[in-house]
Tab-separated table of C-alpha atoms in Angstrom:
chain	number	residue	atom	x	y	z
L	1	UNK	CA	110.403	-23.471	-68.224
L	2	UNK	CA	107.618	-26.020	-68.320
L	3	UNK	CA	105.021	-26.219	-71.052
L	4	UNK	CA	101.351	-25.327	-70.522
L	5	UNK	CA	98.601	-27.809	-71.358
L	6	UNK	CA	98.202	-26.386	-74.862
L	7	UNK	CA	101.592	-26.806	-76.518
L	8	UNK	CA	102.436	-23.651	-78.517
L	9	UNK	CA	102.251	-24.211	-82.295
L	10	UNK	CA	105.923	-24.007	-83.211
L	11	UNK	CA	107.096	-26.182	-80.340
L	12	UNK	CA	104.297	-28.545	-81.343
L	13	UNK	CA	105.603	-28.340	-84.905
L	14	UNK	CA	108.941	-29.836	-83.794
L	15	UNK	CA	107.089	-32.695	-82.092
L	16	UNK	CA	104.860	-33.357	-85.112
L	17	UNK	CA	107.819	-33.379	-87.497
L	18	UNK	CA	109.979	-35.402	-85.089
L	19	UNK	CA	109.620	-36.758	-81.571
L	20	UNK	CA	108.211	-35.827	-78.189
L	21	UNK	CA	109.916	-37.214	-75.091
L	22	UNK	CA	107.517	-38.273	-72.359
L	23	UNK	CA	110.207	-39.109	-69.805
L	24	UNK	CA	112.979	-36.548	-70.162
L	25	UNK	CA	114.521	-35.594	-66.818
L	26	UNK	CA	117.126	-33.252	-65.368
L	27	UNK	CA	119.860	-34.169	-62.896
L	28	UNK	CA	119.397	-30.977	-60.837
L	29	UNK	CA	116.268	-28.851	-61.296
L	30	UNK	CA	117.670	-25.326	-61.435
L	31	UNK	CA	118.917	-23.266	-64.386
L	32	UNK	CA	122.719	-22.869	-64.000
L	33	UNK	CA	123.395	-26.451	-62.877
L	34	UNK	CA	121.081	-27.790	-65.570
L	35	UNK	CA	122.958	-25.917	-68.305
L	36	UNK	CA	126.277	-27.126	-66.884
L	37	UNK	CA	125.020	-30.713	-67.091
L	38	UNK	CA	123.901	-30.139	-70.685
L	39	UNK	CA	127.252	-28.690	-71.703
L	40	UNK	CA	129.493	-31.259	-69.994
L	41	UNK	CA	127.436	-34.456	-70.005
L	42	UNK	CA	128.275	-34.760	-66.297
L	43	UNK	CA	126.272	-34.602	-63.087
L	44	UNK	CA	126.608	-31.543	-60.867
L	45	UNK	CA	129.072	-33.109	-58.434
L	46	UNK	CA	131.393	-33.867	-61.367
L	47	UNK	CA	131.118	-30.632	-63.377
L	48	UNK	CA	131.386	-28.565	-60.179
L	49	UNK	CA	128.348	-26.338	-60.685
L	50	UNK	CA	125.975	-27.558	-57.979
L	51	UNK	CA	123.942	-24.409	-57.319
L	52	UNK	CA	123.443	-20.795	-58.380
L	53	UNK	CA	124.444	-19.402	-54.979
L	54	UNK	CA	128.005	-20.632	-54.420
L	55	UNK	CA	129.231	-22.401	-57.578
L	56	UNK	CA	131.593	-21.124	-60.266
L	57	UNK	CA	131.743	-23.016	-63.534
L	58	UNK	CA	135.193	-24.209	-64.601
L	59	UNK	CA	135.222	-23.550	-68.348
L	60	UNK	CA	138.556	-25.366	-68.757
L	61	UNK	CA	136.830	-28.752	-68.355
L	62	UNK	CA	135.728	-30.936	-71.244
L	63	UNK	CA	132.505	-29.992	-73.026
L	64	UNK	CA	130.852	-31.360	-76.137
L	65	UNK	CA	131.305	-27.933	-77.763
L	66	UNK	CA	135.098	-28.030	-77.461
L	67	UNK	CA	135.233	-31.337	-79.306
L	68	UNK	CA	132.801	-30.248	-82.005
L	69	UNK	CA	134.939	-27.152	-82.576
L	70	UNK	CA	138.090	-29.260	-82.734
L	71	UNK	CA	136.267	-31.576	-85.153
L	72	UNK	CA	135.677	-28.782	-87.656
L	73	UNK	CA	132.310	-27.430	-86.521
L	74	UNK	CA	131.503	-23.774	-86.125
L	75	UNK	CA	130.021	-23.435	-82.652
L	76	UNK	CA	128.197	-20.716	-80.736
L	77	UNK	CA	126.122	-20.025	-77.646
L	78	UNK	CA	123.737	-17.102	-78.032
L	79	UNK	CA	121.599	-15.808	-75.141
L	80	UNK	CA	121.403	-17.045	-71.583
L	81	UNK	CA	124.051	-19.442	-70.277
L	82	UNK	CA	124.228	-18.363	-66.601
L	83	UNK	CA	127.647	-20.005	-66.146
L	84	UNK	CA	129.847	-16.944	-66.033
L	85	UNK	CA	131.420	-15.157	-68.974
L	86	UNK	CA	134.782	-16.909	-69.450
L	87	UNK	CA	133.570	-19.197	-72.228
L	88	UNK	CA	136.061	-21.562	-73.839
L	89	UNK	CA	135.912	-23.796	-76.891
L	90	UNK	CA	133.271	-21.847	-78.824
L	91	UNK	CA	133.901	-20.316	-82.220
L	92	UNK	CA	131.669	-17.434	-81.125
L	93	UNK	CA	129.397	-16.393	-78.280
L	94	UNK	CA	127.104	-13.519	-77.414
L	95	UNK	CA	125.607	-14.175	-74.006
L	96	UNK	CA	123.410	-12.422	-71.489
L	97	UNK	CA	124.964	-11.023	-68.335
L	98	UNK	CA	123.737	-13.415	-65.645
L	99	UNK	CA	119.994	-13.975	-65.982
L	100	UNK	CA	119.739	-11.073	-68.392
L	101	UNK	CA	116.829	-8.648	-68.718
L	102	UNK	CA	113.612	-8.926	-70.702
L	103	UNK	CA	114.150	-5.449	-72.144
L	104	UNK	CA	117.307	-3.752	-73.467
L	105	UNK	CA	119.648	-6.362	-72.029
L	106	UNK	CA	123.431	-6.321	-71.901
L	107	UNK	CA	125.299	-9.015	-73.851
L	108	UNK	CA	128.913	-10.124	-73.582
L	109	UNK	CA	130.835	-11.329	-76.644
L	110	UNK	CA	134.578	-11.671	-77.331
L	111	UNK	CA	134.446	-7.969	-78.247
L	112	UNK	CA	133.160	-6.994	-74.791
L	113	UNK	CA	129.868	-5.916	-73.211
L	114	UNK	CA	127.239	-4.092	-75.229
L	115	UNK	CA	123.584	-3.237	-74.648
L	116	UNK	CA	121.100	-4.516	-77.220
L	117	UNK	CA	117.806	-2.640	-77.333
L	118	UNK	CA	114.551	-4.490	-77.757
L	119	UNK	CA	112.661	-7.441	-76.327
L	120	UNK	CA	115.156	-10.109	-75.310
L	121	UNK	CA	113.558	-13.071	-77.128
L	122	UNK	CA	113.572	-11.146	-80.412
L	123	UNK	CA	117.128	-9.920	-79.833
L	124	UNK	CA	118.484	-13.404	-79.089
L	125	UNK	CA	116.790	-14.822	-82.190
L	126	UNK	CA	118.093	-11.978	-84.361
L	127	UNK	CA	121.632	-12.649	-83.152
L	128	UNK	CA	121.251	-16.412	-83.642
L	129	UNK	CA	119.910	-16.138	-87.201
L	130	UNK	CA	122.640	-13.650	-88.129
L	131	UNK	CA	125.228	-16.133	-86.849
L	132	UNK	CA	123.685	-19.082	-88.702
L	133	UNK	CA	123.597	-17.065	-91.927
L	134	UNK	CA	127.324	-16.379	-91.622
L	135	UNK	CA	128.250	-19.982	-90.836
L	136	UNK	CA	125.718	-22.162	-92.637
L	137	UNK	CA	128.100	-23.223	-95.387
L	138	UNK	CA	130.081	-25.223	-92.810
L	139	UNK	CA	129.009	-27.789	-90.209
L	140	UNK	CA	127.664	-25.843	-87.254
L	141	UNK	CA	126.205	-26.237	-83.782
L	142	UNK	CA	124.444	-23.389	-82.002
L	143	UNK	CA	122.813	-23.264	-78.602
L	144	UNK	CA	120.090	-20.610	-78.524
L	145	UNK	CA	119.621	-19.884	-74.822
L	146	UNK	CA	116.381	-18.005	-74.343
L	147	UNK	CA	115.656	-16.129	-71.137
L	148	UNK	CA	111.924	-16.641	-71.556
L	149	UNK	CA	110.032	-18.025	-69.831
L	150	UNK	CA	112.001	-17.202	-66.699
L	151	UNK	CA	110.098	-15.828	-63.719
L	152	UNK	CA	109.078	-13.129	-63.346
L	153	UNK	CA	107.072	-13.276	-66.556
L	154	UNK	CA	107.529	-10.153	-68.684
L	155	UNK	CA	105.624	-10.455	-71.956
L	156	UNK	CA	106.325	-8.657	-75.189
L	157	UNK	CA	103.669	-5.874	-75.218
L	158	UNK	CA	102.374	-7.088	-78.576
L	159	UNK	CA	101.237	-10.252	-76.771
L	160	UNK	CA	99.270	-8.548	-74.000
L	161	UNK	CA	95.730	-9.888	-73.881
L	162	UNK	CA	96.257	-12.980	-76.007
L	163	UNK	CA	95.536	-15.395	-73.168
L	164	UNK	CA	93.540	-13.198	-70.798
L	165	UNK	CA	90.189	-14.888	-71.368
L	166	UNK	CA	91.305	-18.499	-71.278
L	167	UNK	CA	90.044	-20.845	-68.612
L	168	UNK	CA	92.664	-22.257	-66.243
L	169	UNK	CA	91.348	-25.208	-64.243
L	170	UNK	CA	92.772	-25.217	-60.741
L	171	UNK	CA	95.228	-28.143	-60.369
L	172	UNK	CA	93.752	-30.932	-58.239
L	173	UNK	CA	96.708	-30.578	-55.854
L	174	UNK	CA	96.512	-26.781	-55.541
L	175	UNK	CA	95.373	-26.980	-51.909
L	176	UNK	CA	97.867	-29.689	-50.947
L	177	UNK	CA	98.297	-29.848	-47.146
L	178	UNK	CA	101.725	-31.602	-47.452
L	179	UNK	CA	100.734	-34.268	-44.935
L	180	UNK	CA	103.570	-36.746	-44.383
L	181	UNK	CA	106.038	-34.586	-46.355
L	182	UNK	CA	107.868	-32.227	-43.953
L	183	UNK	CA	110.197	-30.826	-46.632
L	184	UNK	CA	107.233	-29.877	-48.813
L	185	UNK	CA	105.545	-28.218	-45.840
L	186	UNK	CA	108.629	-26.091	-45.088
L	187	UNK	CA	109.068	-24.516	-48.565
L	188	UNK	CA	108.486	-20.862	-49.458
L	189	UNK	CA	107.164	-21.134	-53.011
L	190	UNK	CA	103.435	-21.043	-52.445
L	191	UNK	CA	101.289	-19.035	-54.859
L	192	UNK	CA	98.969	-18.295	-51.947
L	193	UNK	CA	101.503	-17.246	-49.290
L	194	UNK	CA	104.773	-16.440	-51.082
L	195	UNK	CA	103.946	-15.062	-54.530
L	196	UNK	CA	104.423	-11.300	-54.397
L	197	UNK	CA	101.703	-9.146	-55.910
L	198	UNK	CA	104.098	-6.372	-57.074
L	199	UNK	CA	107.169	-8.414	-58.062
L	200	UNK	CA	105.444	-11.397	-59.651
L	201	UNK	CA	102.137	-9.978	-60.863
L	202	UNK	CA	102.942	-6.294	-61.506
L	203	UNK	CA	100.299	-5.091	-59.018
L	204	UNK	CA	101.952	-1.875	-57.808
L	205	UNK	CA	100.337	0.800	-55.640
L	206	UNK	CA	101.786	3.661	-57.697
L	207	UNK	CA	103.469	4.158	-61.053
L	208	UNK	CA	106.538	5.424	-59.208
L	209	UNK	CA	106.738	2.129	-57.309
L	210	UNK	CA	106.289	0.225	-60.563
L	211	UNK	CA	109.065	2.134	-62.294
L	212	UNK	CA	111.587	2.035	-59.455
L	213	UNK	CA	111.082	-1.147	-57.404
L	214	UNK	CA	111.653	-3.779	-60.092
L	215	UNK	CA	114.854	-4.017	-62.114
L	216	UNK	CA	112.954	-5.004	-65.283
L	217	UNK	CA	111.051	-1.719	-65.362
L	218	UNK	CA	114.201	0.260	-64.705
L	219	UNK	CA	115.638	-1.085	-67.979
L	220	UNK	CA	112.687	-0.004	-70.098
L	221	UNK	CA	112.392	2.981	-72.380
L	222	UNK	CA	109.492	5.340	-71.651
L	223	UNK	CA	107.536	3.788	-74.535
L	224	UNK	CA	108.065	0.250	-73.259
L	225	UNK	CA	107.118	1.245	-69.725
L	226	UNK	CA	103.976	3.024	-70.899
L	227	UNK	CA	102.848	-0.147	-72.701
L	228	UNK	CA	103.069	-1.983	-69.371
L	229	UNK	CA	101.223	0.794	-67.587
L	230	UNK	CA	98.426	0.728	-70.171
L	231	UNK	CA	97.977	-3.022	-69.775
L	232	UNK	CA	98.447	-3.562	-66.053
L	233	UNK	CA	96.872	-0.472	-64.443
L	234	UNK	CA	93.287	-1.413	-65.402
L	235	UNK	CA	93.946	-4.920	-64.056
L	236	UNK	CA	95.265	-3.428	-60.828
L	237	UNK	CA	92.296	-1.083	-60.425
L	238	UNK	CA	89.864	-3.949	-60.911
L	239	UNK	CA	91.831	-6.086	-58.471
L	240	UNK	CA	91.664	-3.388	-55.783
L	241	UNK	CA	87.891	-3.073	-56.215
L	242	UNK	CA	87.427	-6.810	-55.652
L	243	UNK	CA	89.197	-6.664	-52.253
L	244	UNK	CA	89.964	-10.391	-52.362
L	245	UNK	CA	91.194	-12.562	-49.518
L	246	UNK	CA	91.634	-16.220	-48.628
L	247	UNK	CA	91.024	-18.768	-51.393
L	248	UNK	CA	89.585	-16.137	-53.724
L	249	UNK	CA	92.874	-14.190	-53.607
L	250	UNK	CA	94.984	-17.329	-54.039
L	251	UNK	CA	92.972	-18.371	-57.083
L	252	UNK	CA	93.097	-14.858	-58.560
L	253	UNK	CA	96.896	-14.916	-58.216
L	254	UNK	CA	97.039	-18.330	-59.891
L	255	UNK	CA	94.986	-17.082	-62.827
L	256	UNK	CA	97.111	-13.949	-63.329
L	257	UNK	CA	100.245	-16.068	-63.006
L	258	UNK	CA	99.054	-18.368	-65.800
L	259	UNK	CA	98.018	-15.472	-68.039
L	260	UNK	CA	101.393	-13.754	-67.646
L	261	UNK	CA	103.150	-17.047	-68.310
L	262	UNK	CA	101.309	-17.798	-71.528
L	263	UNK	CA	101.562	-14.215	-72.766
L	264	UNK	CA	105.337	-14.444	-72.268
L	265	UNK	CA	105.477	-17.845	-73.982
L	266	UNK	CA	103.865	-16.345	-77.103
L	267	UNK	CA	107.100	-14.597	-78.065
L	268	UNK	CA	109.221	-17.643	-77.269
L	269	UNK	CA	107.150	-19.852	-79.561
L	270	UNK	CA	106.993	-17.207	-82.287
L	271	UNK	CA	110.774	-16.921	-82.331
L	272	UNK	CA	111.239	-20.685	-82.359
L	273	UNK	CA	109.099	-20.539	-85.504
L	274	UNK	CA	111.444	-17.963	-87.007
L	275	UNK	CA	114.375	-20.343	-86.568
L	276	UNK	CA	112.472	-23.303	-88.027
L	277	UNK	CA	111.363	-21.186	-90.993
L	278	UNK	CA	114.923	-20.038	-91.652
L	279	UNK	CA	116.241	-23.592	-91.657
L	280	UNK	CA	113.534	-24.673	-94.110
L	281	UNK	CA	113.862	-21.665	-96.414
L	282	UNK	CA	117.623	-22.135	-96.638
L	283	UNK	CA	117.370	-25.917	-97.123
L	284	UNK	CA	119.193	-26.639	-93.877
L	285	UNK	CA	116.444	-28.534	-92.078
L	286	UNK	CA	117.034	-31.940	-93.716
L	287	UNK	CA	120.529	-32.170	-92.260
L	288	UNK	CA	120.075	-30.361	-88.963
L	289	UNK	CA	119.096	-31.893	-85.627
L	290	UNK	CA	116.835	-29.449	-83.777
L	291	UNK	CA	116.308	-30.047	-80.057
L	292	UNK	CA	114.081	-27.920	-77.872
L	293	UNK	CA	114.268	-28.480	-74.130
L	294	UNK	CA	114.051	-26.503	-70.931
L	295	UNK	CA	116.356	-26.199	-67.928
L	296	UNK	CA	113.767	-28.166	-65.960
L	297	UNK	CA	110.038	-28.425	-65.428
L	298	UNK	CA	108.102	-25.777	-63.531
L	299	UNK	CA	105.148	-25.672	-61.172
L	300	UNK	CA	101.998	-24.241	-62.706
L	301	UNK	CA	100.043	-24.359	-59.479
L	302	UNK	CA	100.571	-28.056	-58.759
L	303	UNK	CA	100.925	-28.511	-54.974
L	304	UNK	CA	100.040	-24.812	-54.805
L	305	UNK	CA	103.487	-23.861	-56.067
L	306	UNK	CA	105.527	-21.806	-58.507
L	307	UNK	CA	109.269	-22.331	-59.263
L	308	UNK	CA	111.089	-25.694	-59.583
L	309	UNK	CA	113.905	-27.485	-57.592
L	310	UNK	CA	112.124	-30.635	-56.380
L	311	UNK	CA	112.509	-34.244	-57.515
L	312	UNK	CA	108.717	-34.396	-57.804
L	313	UNK	CA	107.615	-34.975	-61.391
L	314	UNK	CA	106.509	-31.448	-62.300
L	315	UNK	CA	110.041	-30.046	-61.893
L	316	UNK	CA	112.106	-33.222	-62.324
L	317	UNK	CA	110.741	-33.822	-65.816
L	318	UNK	CA	111.615	-31.310	-68.521
L	319	UNK	CA	109.866	-30.478	-71.807
L	320	UNK	CA	111.817	-31.923	-74.732
L	321	UNK	CA	111.103	-32.362	-78.433
L	322	UNK	CA	113.462	-33.006	-81.346
L	323	UNK	CA	113.356	-33.340	-85.115
L	324	UNK	CA	115.670	-34.304	-87.949
L	325	UNK	CA	114.230	-35.666	-91.212
L	326	UNK	CA	115.716	-39.026	-92.126
L	327	UNK	CA	116.835	-39.648	-88.554
L	328	UNK	CA	113.649	-39.225	-86.493
L	329	UNK	CA	110.331	-40.546	-87.734
L	330	UNK	CA	107.673	-37.795	-87.645
L	331	UNK	CA	105.186	-38.155	-84.821
L	332	UNK	CA	107.485	-40.350	-82.721
L	333	UNK	CA	106.706	-40.704	-79.029
L	334	UNK	CA	109.710	-41.670	-76.926
L	335	UNK	CA	108.864	-43.197	-73.558
L	336	UNK	CA	112.356	-44.262	-72.482
L	337	UNK	CA	114.061	-42.367	-69.657
L	338	UNK	CA	116.303	-39.592	-70.981
L	339	UNK	CA	118.504	-37.292	-68.866
L	340	UNK	CA	119.855	-33.868	-69.812
L	341	UNK	CA	123.403	-35.264	-69.399
L	342	UNK	CA	122.592	-37.485	-72.397
L	343	UNK	CA	122.506	-34.574	-74.861
L	344	UNK	CA	126.288	-34.049	-75.005
L	345	UNK	CA	127.242	-37.650	-75.937
L	346	UNK	CA	124.339	-37.755	-78.412
L	347	UNK	CA	125.607	-34.737	-80.332
L	348	UNK	CA	129.149	-36.092	-80.379
L	349	UNK	CA	128.006	-39.483	-81.675
L	350	UNK	CA	125.886	-37.864	-84.364
L	351	UNK	CA	128.949	-35.844	-85.447
L	352	UNK	CA	131.097	-38.986	-85.534
L	353	UNK	CA	133.244	-37.878	-82.612
L	354	UNK	CA	134.155	-40.287	-79.817
L	355	UNK	CA	132.314	-39.682	-76.562
L	356	UNK	CA	134.564	-38.291	-73.843
L	357	UNK	CA	135.509	-40.779	-71.124
L	358	UNK	CA	134.485	-38.472	-68.279
L	359	UNK	CA	130.982	-37.933	-69.645
L	360	UNK	CA	128.361	-39.694	-67.534
L	361	UNK	CA	125.478	-39.439	-69.972
L	362	UNK	CA	124.467	-41.993	-72.589
L	363	UNK	CA	123.812	-41.233	-76.253
L	364	UNK	CA	120.102	-41.299	-77.063
L	365	UNK	CA	120.737	-41.758	-80.795
L	366	UNK	CA	119.235	-45.295	-80.688
L	367	UNK	CA	116.017	-43.778	-79.311
L	368	UNK	CA	115.940	-41.105	-82.009
L	369	UNK	CA	116.339	-43.668	-84.782
L	370	UNK	CA	113.846	-46.075	-83.220
L	371	UNK	CA	116.417	-48.874	-82.872
L	372	UNK	CA	115.821	-49.014	-79.112
L	373	UNK	CA	112.866	-48.240	-76.854
L	374	UNK	CA	115.047	-47.633	-73.795
L	375	UNK	CA	118.693	-46.910	-73.002
L	376	UNK	CA	118.492	-46.761	-69.203
L	377	UNK	CA	116.192	-48.011	-66.477
L	378	UNK	CA	116.740	-45.396	-63.772
L	379	UNK	CA	117.027	-41.645	-63.282
L	380	UNK	CA	119.320	-40.261	-60.566
L	381	UNK	CA	118.863	-36.784	-59.110
L	382	UNK	CA	120.668	-34.485	-56.665
L	383	UNK	CA	119.596	-30.947	-55.706
L	384	UNK	CA	122.070	-28.994	-53.542
L	385	UNK	CA	120.926	-25.401	-53.076
L	386	UNK	CA	119.937	-24.561	-49.508
L	387	UNK	CA	118.649	-21.009	-49.643
L	388	UNK	CA	116.021	-19.597	-51.992
L	389	UNK	CA	112.458	-20.825	-51.487
L	390	UNK	CA	113.561	-22.929	-48.465
L	391	UNK	CA	113.723	-26.152	-50.480
L	392	UNK	CA	115.707	-28.766	-48.582
L	393	UNK	CA	118.640	-30.359	-50.452
L	394	UNK	CA	117.847	-33.904	-51.544
L	395	UNK	CA	118.855	-36.749	-53.808
L	396	UNK	CA	117.089	-39.828	-55.048
L	397	UNK	CA	116.414	-42.414	-57.705
L	398	UNK	CA	113.447	-43.227	-59.951
L	399	UNK	CA	112.957	-46.560	-61.747
L	400	UNK	CA	109.985	-45.614	-63.922
L	401	UNK	CA	107.419	-46.492	-61.267
L	402	UNK	CA	108.893	-46.086	-57.792
L	403	UNK	CA	110.708	-43.020	-56.529
L	404	UNK	CA	112.904	-42.843	-53.405
L	405	UNK	CA	114.089	-39.465	-52.088
L	406	UNK	CA	116.484	-38.632	-49.239
L	407	UNK	CA	116.164	-35.075	-47.861
L	408	UNK	CA	118.963	-33.593	-45.738
L	409	UNK	CA	120.206	-30.371	-44.060
L	410	UNK	CA	116.959	-28.427	-43.638
L	411	UNK	CA	114.878	-31.569	-43.245
L	412	UNK	CA	116.197	-35.049	-42.466
L	413	UNK	CA	113.674	-37.441	-43.967
L	414	UNK	CA	112.889	-40.117	-46.540
L	415	UNK	CA	110.055	-40.146	-49.064
L	416	UNK	CA	108.839	-43.023	-51.226
L	417	UNK	CA	106.192	-42.958	-53.957
L	418	UNK	CA	104.430	-45.452	-56.197
L	419	UNK	CA	103.694	-43.312	-59.241
L	420	UNK	CA	101.461	-45.944	-60.814
L	421	UNK	CA	98.977	-45.553	-57.963
L	422	UNK	CA	99.921	-42.010	-56.909
L	423	UNK	CA	101.036	-40.003	-59.976
L	424	UNK	CA	100.649	-36.679	-58.140
L	425	UNK	CA	103.006	-37.830	-55.334
L	426	UNK	CA	100.615	-36.896	-52.543
L	427	UNK	CA	101.067	-39.999	-50.388
L	428	UNK	CA	104.504	-40.631	-48.893
L	429	UNK	CA	104.456	-44.389	-48.239
L	430	UNK	CA	107.977	-44.689	-46.848
L	431	UNK	CA	106.609	-46.075	-43.572
L	432	UNK	CA	104.050	-48.382	-45.198
L	433	UNK	CA	105.059	-51.955	-44.332
L	434	UNK	CA	103.426	-53.272	-47.511
L	435	UNK	CA	106.193	-51.589	-49.506
L	436	UNK	CA	109.105	-52.714	-47.339
L	437	UNK	CA	110.589	-54.985	-50.018
L	438	UNK	CA	110.338	-52.321	-52.722
L	439	UNK	CA	111.835	-49.661	-50.435
L	440	UNK	CA	114.784	-51.926	-49.599
L	441	UNK	CA	115.293	-52.636	-53.296
L	442	UNK	CA	115.222	-48.934	-54.116
L	443	UNK	CA	117.675	-48.151	-51.297
L	444	UNK	CA	120.106	-50.642	-52.814
L	445	UNK	CA	119.531	-49.048	-56.221
L	446	UNK	CA	120.160	-45.579	-54.782
L	447	UNK	CA	123.387	-46.775	-53.177
L	448	UNK	CA	124.501	-48.376	-56.430
L	449	UNK	CA	123.725	-45.327	-58.581
L	450	UNK	CA	125.467	-42.950	-56.163
L	451	UNK	CA	128.524	-45.215	-56.221
L	452	UNK	CA	128.519	-45.592	-60.023
L	453	UNK	CA	128.317	-41.830	-60.478
L	454	UNK	CA	130.836	-41.205	-57.657
L	455	UNK	CA	128.515	-38.911	-55.734
L	456	UNK	CA	130.576	-38.928	-52.533
L	457	UNK	CA	128.340	-36.476	-50.661
L	458	UNK	CA	125.318	-38.714	-51.179
L	459	UNK	CA	127.293	-41.811	-50.212
L	460	UNK	CA	128.370	-40.186	-46.948
L	461	UNK	CA	124.797	-39.266	-46.104
L	462	UNK	CA	123.628	-42.797	-46.855
L	463	UNK	CA	126.121	-44.114	-44.294
L	464	UNK	CA	124.446	-42.112	-41.516
């Protein structure tokens, strides 16, 4: 998920020792499709995994992992992949079943399904480090797919309280009225109206409800569950006494949401540190490219929202940092547009393997080495899912300043933004005559990008 304002120390450590990407974007802001794009180097309409509701990933297609394996690399995916269980081309895998569970989750490996007891972030890291130890004498590539920080936030009990007294300024757009943006007005991802007190914030009327109504609690041992009871029941009792409503309730929910998020992120960052420490202690870090990125960005109260999905900046952009001594200058800041489909060709080029012809991404190696400031001028996006959170399907293009979006199905509309003058994307200026020339230019760009990428569904809609 997205990063909070204060970057956790070990993620920050990657940025300080390497590079932070200020304009890294995803082609489809939702977890399964984003991972499919990462693995294949292709947009959703080409890799076939458009949404989490109806898509099945075809593991027989080309992936960067298959060609690394064929090129002599040991390869593995450990943790969440959310693309089914019929993995192909990996030397090894040990993956969560679907989204997985925060506690005592089931994993599937070539040997079958087995439950692994413990907190999922620790378990995934344990499995990853064990695999690296076994394979570090040979060239290797491992994807460590953490579940955290996936909603709903479920922190490791040792991290309860670590962020409870922090101040969380309310985003300036928290009380957005969505004027001029009908798709934004239709959504069901409002912290105020849609965030559930029991499911999202662990505010249950009774312990029986807490134990039985949420699948995460059903997985816990008695000891794990009691730790949650000890932490959350006093919060619940205080909440009931306050008897909040209106804006006071919305802002209380936002604060608890942020606390739960950061408490959950503590374990993620701690375990990233474990991996970095292992690489250093075993003298692997000088010759290993480490990339940390998320499936997509995430709303931390901006526009009053939680979740992701939109082409608006908060979910379109994704956190990304990378380091490799000798390749990336420490403290680098990369401002060029980077897409998650660019990771696959980058890894193949770094390994000296020819990029696959059907990959649509572009290697970012020239950005990592500092030889180029930019490799592409536009970012193309297409979101397909038409169910959860009532987000209307849409596609669009961004040129670094202007963004044009075409919504369809739920809402038939256009949106246009000048991010230089409106970085929060509050003012849809599609009907502003002053921008007519820029809108026409961006429509031509959208048509061209859809054609180049062979997005036939978008091209058909543009004909209407």
